[in-house]
Amino acid sequence: MKVKCVICDTVHDLNDNDPLAKKLRNRPIHTYMCDDCYERIEKRTHERWATGHFRPYRSPKSDEEW
């Protein structure tokens, strides 16, 4: 199965029996992101968390969580 990264637009081949390929095939709303882009976003997110000024877009369970 050929998939395209949503960020860098590179095309990758996935094994048809791979669980990720099955997920993308059965649920078209899910998108594919290559390992390089995923690691880059993960690294930058952790850097923002470390600053203490990063606020995730989650609904707080109580006002004390913010």
Short mmCIF file of C-alpha atoms in Angstrom, two decimals:
data_model
loop_
_atom_site.label_atom_id
_atom_site.label_comp_id
_atom_site.label_asym_id
_atom_site.label_seq_id
_atom_site.Cartn_x
_atom_site.Cartn_y
_atom_site.Cartn_z
CA MET A 1 0.00 0.00 0.00
CA LYS A 2 1.38 3.40 -0.95
CA VAL A 3 0.84 6.18 1.55
CA LYS A 4 1.78 9.84 1.53
CA CYS A 5 2.96 11.81 4.56
CA VAL A 6 0.61 14.72 5.27
CA ILE A 7 3.47 17.04 6.26
CA CYS A 8 6.40 16.40 3.91
CA ASP A 9 4.44 14.76 1.03
CA THR A 10 6.87 11.86 0.66
CA VAL A 11 5.45 8.57 -0.56
CA HIS A 12 6.14 5.39 1.44
CA ASP A 13 5.28 1.74 0.92
CA LEU A 14 3.52 -0.13 3.70
CA ASN A 15 2.99 -3.85 3.87
CA ASP A 16 -0.66 -4.62 3.15
CA ASN A 17 -0.86 -6.77 6.28
CA ASP A 18 0.59 -4.08 8.54
CA PRO A 19 -1.89 -2.93 11.24
CA LEU A 20 -1.30 0.71 10.25
CA ALA A 21 -2.17 -0.07 6.62
CA LYS A 22 -5.38 -1.77 7.72
CA LYS A 23 -6.29 1.19 9.91
CA LEU A 24 -5.71 3.64 7.06
CA ARG A 25 -7.65 1.50 4.62
CA ASN A 26 -10.67 0.95 6.88
CA ARG A 27 -10.86 4.43 8.39
CA PRO A 28 -10.03 7.06 5.76
CA ILE A 29 -10.21 9.90 8.30
CA HIS A 30 -6.88 8.76 9.75
CA THR A 31 -3.81 10.22 8.09
CA TYR A 32 -0.28 8.92 7.68
CA MET A 33 2.77 10.71 9.07
CA CYS A 34 6.28 9.42 8.35
CA ASP A 35 8.64 8.55 11.21
CA ASP A 36 10.87 11.60 10.60
CA CYS A 37 7.98 14.06 10.82
CA TYR A 38 6.49 12.25 13.82
CA GLU A 39 9.80 12.40 15.73
CA ARG A 40 10.30 16.08 14.84
CA ILE A 41 6.83 17.02 16.11
CA GLU A 42 7.27 14.90 19.24
CA LYS A 43 10.62 16.55 20.02
CA ARG A 44 9.26 20.07 19.59
CA THR A 45 6.19 19.28 21.66
CA HIS A 46 8.36 18.06 24.53
CA GLU A 47 10.43 21.26 24.24
CA ARG A 48 7.26 23.36 24.53
CA TRP A 49 6.08 21.31 27.52
CA ALA A 50 9.45 21.98 29.22
CA THR A 51 9.00 25.76 28.97
CA GLY A 52 5.91 25.64 31.19
CA HIS A 53 3.95 27.94 28.87
CA PHE A 54 2.43 25.17 26.76
CA ARG A 55 -1.29 24.61 27.28
CA PRO A 56 -2.78 21.59 25.55
CA TYR A 57 -6.22 21.89 24.02
CA ARG A 58 -7.91 19.48 26.40
CA SER A 59 -10.97 20.15 28.42
CA PRO A 60 -9.93 20.36 32.08
CA LYS A 61 -11.74 18.11 34.51
CA SER A 62 -11.59 20.87 37.09
CA ASP A 63 -10.33 24.44 37.34
CA GLU A 64 -7.43 23.26 39.49
CA GLU A 65 -5.83 21.42 36.57
CA TRP A 66 -5.09 24.69 34.80
#
